[in-house]
């Protein structure tokens, strides 16, 4: 809140400062009252007359407001009014005797006194040097800004969510372990009150009890819902959380009873809702927490409405402009986030994803991208097998020069790049560079490669990704988190009617592409000495509609998707720890997984097994008998970044203790999976 406090200090230091109004606004829990409290502390330290008012009680009437000011003057400064002195002139006279700051918290009902304040109260203070700071969720109404006497004296301060850097700075004082600080920063999404509540809960509970913090969304959702005065608005808010934006008609389609015009108008007046081109839109943090709370309260109803909302978004996608399509695609990815990979070497979608639009490449980004690429080459990861390591920097320069629209950049809050992927758009002008730096690529496409190498630039409809790297020197985001952000942005870009082509021999990347709806075209043996074949992957939005792609992803990740054998559940063979160990060993290779006898024994597909394990290990509260500690051990083991000895150190255990916990985790995961399988039959 440096900007707001600096402005206060400027006003206090100016001997000729005029009467001003500070309008402080923001969603519930973002820190409005905290800012007012800090302002009060600084004002009192400067010997400025400082009075605090609570709008919940002291905006009921003009008399209540004046009585509150009189009480503050009496209790804090020992000043008393003569019995025959009228209240309003007395208050105005006292506030005029010296520099004064009035701090009004909970100013949502200022409209009750709007006319009196503008015509009677403020006119007496216009020329005496008073600062009035008003904190409310929606800020001062438009009528105040349009007022000829006061509009020019209003300064607005909309409070924002914490950046990741600010969240980690707060957490550094919490006493929590570094790993847990990172996890809290990811899950609290920069919301100050959620951050504080989470830290308080974790301080009073064991490190492995992160699951009880699931109560926090309900606490905050209840606070926001209280701003909506009627049950009809409560239901409308919950429905609106499932859509990126909605007009009255669209919203009514998700409700049992249509929303009338008056209720829609009242909905638009709530502090955490803004007008959008397609109607009304919820603040993204409020939207996410309302969804999480709704999902826990009534999971079946949530899934039904989510499916209906997806249908509405798919219908809108066809005729929407590109900006709206981008918003819809990003919202759908977040709406079904629990279906996306959560413990993968390249992408972890478990943290809330930003609602940002894909960031365009800028020339000044190039030195950052080269640094990320150099670090990646040192570690031998992230870059394409089609490009020789010594050519990667030249390829990046050519892409930046010839095909800058093929570069996708992820940035920090201050705009600094922290990750990228880059590729050529496929047409005749770029074909010579592909032939020089990735000579195997076009021939592998056969006749299609010939067509693409001769296509006119304006007819280009395909993109190949050759390079990707992230900034591993920064500590704000884990590499897998940046991988998820990159993949999200690239997928959103593809929904604009492009075909994406990738080739990989990396089994982990292949498993990720499979889960995200890429279609395997063929395996290509390039060298008899190669450890693995190259796999050609394609995601084609030229002929695949947006909803078809999402449905494909859901089919491949939903553990309940397929009809099961109708055998009596009591006759079904059970999984044991050895079965689970085999499943996890081949977790990243669907082809290997498909061959395991246990899948045939249970009548399951490899995708269903992957989805079942994913849903258990991604659950906020792991199913009995799996404990939160065992869940984390399995998740970290699946990421594959550390060996057993390193994992034992991470969990502060001896190797023997870690092995014992690992075996127990396998047994408990087997029991939890058996429960899921029986439920699905």
Coordinates of C-alpha atoms in Angstrom, one line a residue, residues 30 111 148 169 226 248 251 312 322 362 373 395 411 415 420 430 432 444 492 511 526 552 556 562 584 598 653 671:
X30 CA -8.3 -7.0 0.5
X111 CA -25.8 6.8 -0.4
X148 CA -18.8 20.3 -9.7
X169 CA 7.4 -11.5 1.7
X226 CA -23.8 -11.4 2.9
X248 CA -29.6 -11.4 -17.6
X251 CA -27.7 -16.2 -16.2
X312 CA -23.5 -22.1 -22.8
X322 CA -11.2 -13.2 -30.5
X362 CA 8.3 -7.7 -27.2
X373 CA 17.5 -21.0 -23.0
X395 CA 16.8 -20.7 -33.9
X411 CA 5.6 -12.7 -17.2
X415 CA 6.1 -7.5 -16.8
X420 CA 8.6 -18.8 -23.0
X430 CA 10.0 -19.9 -43.0
X432 CA 14.4 -22.6 -45.4
X444 CA 8.5 -36.4 -41.3
X492 CA -5.7 -20.6 -25.7
X511 CA 2.1 -38.1 -21.4
X526 CA 15.2 -41.6 -36.3
X552 CA -11.8 -34.8 -25.4
X556 CA -9.3 -38.5 -20.9
X562 CA -16.8 -45.0 -19.2
X584 CA 2.9 -45.6 -10.8
X598 CA -4.0 -55.5 -13.7
X653 CA 13.1 -38.3 7.6
X671 CA -7.4 -49.0 -0.6

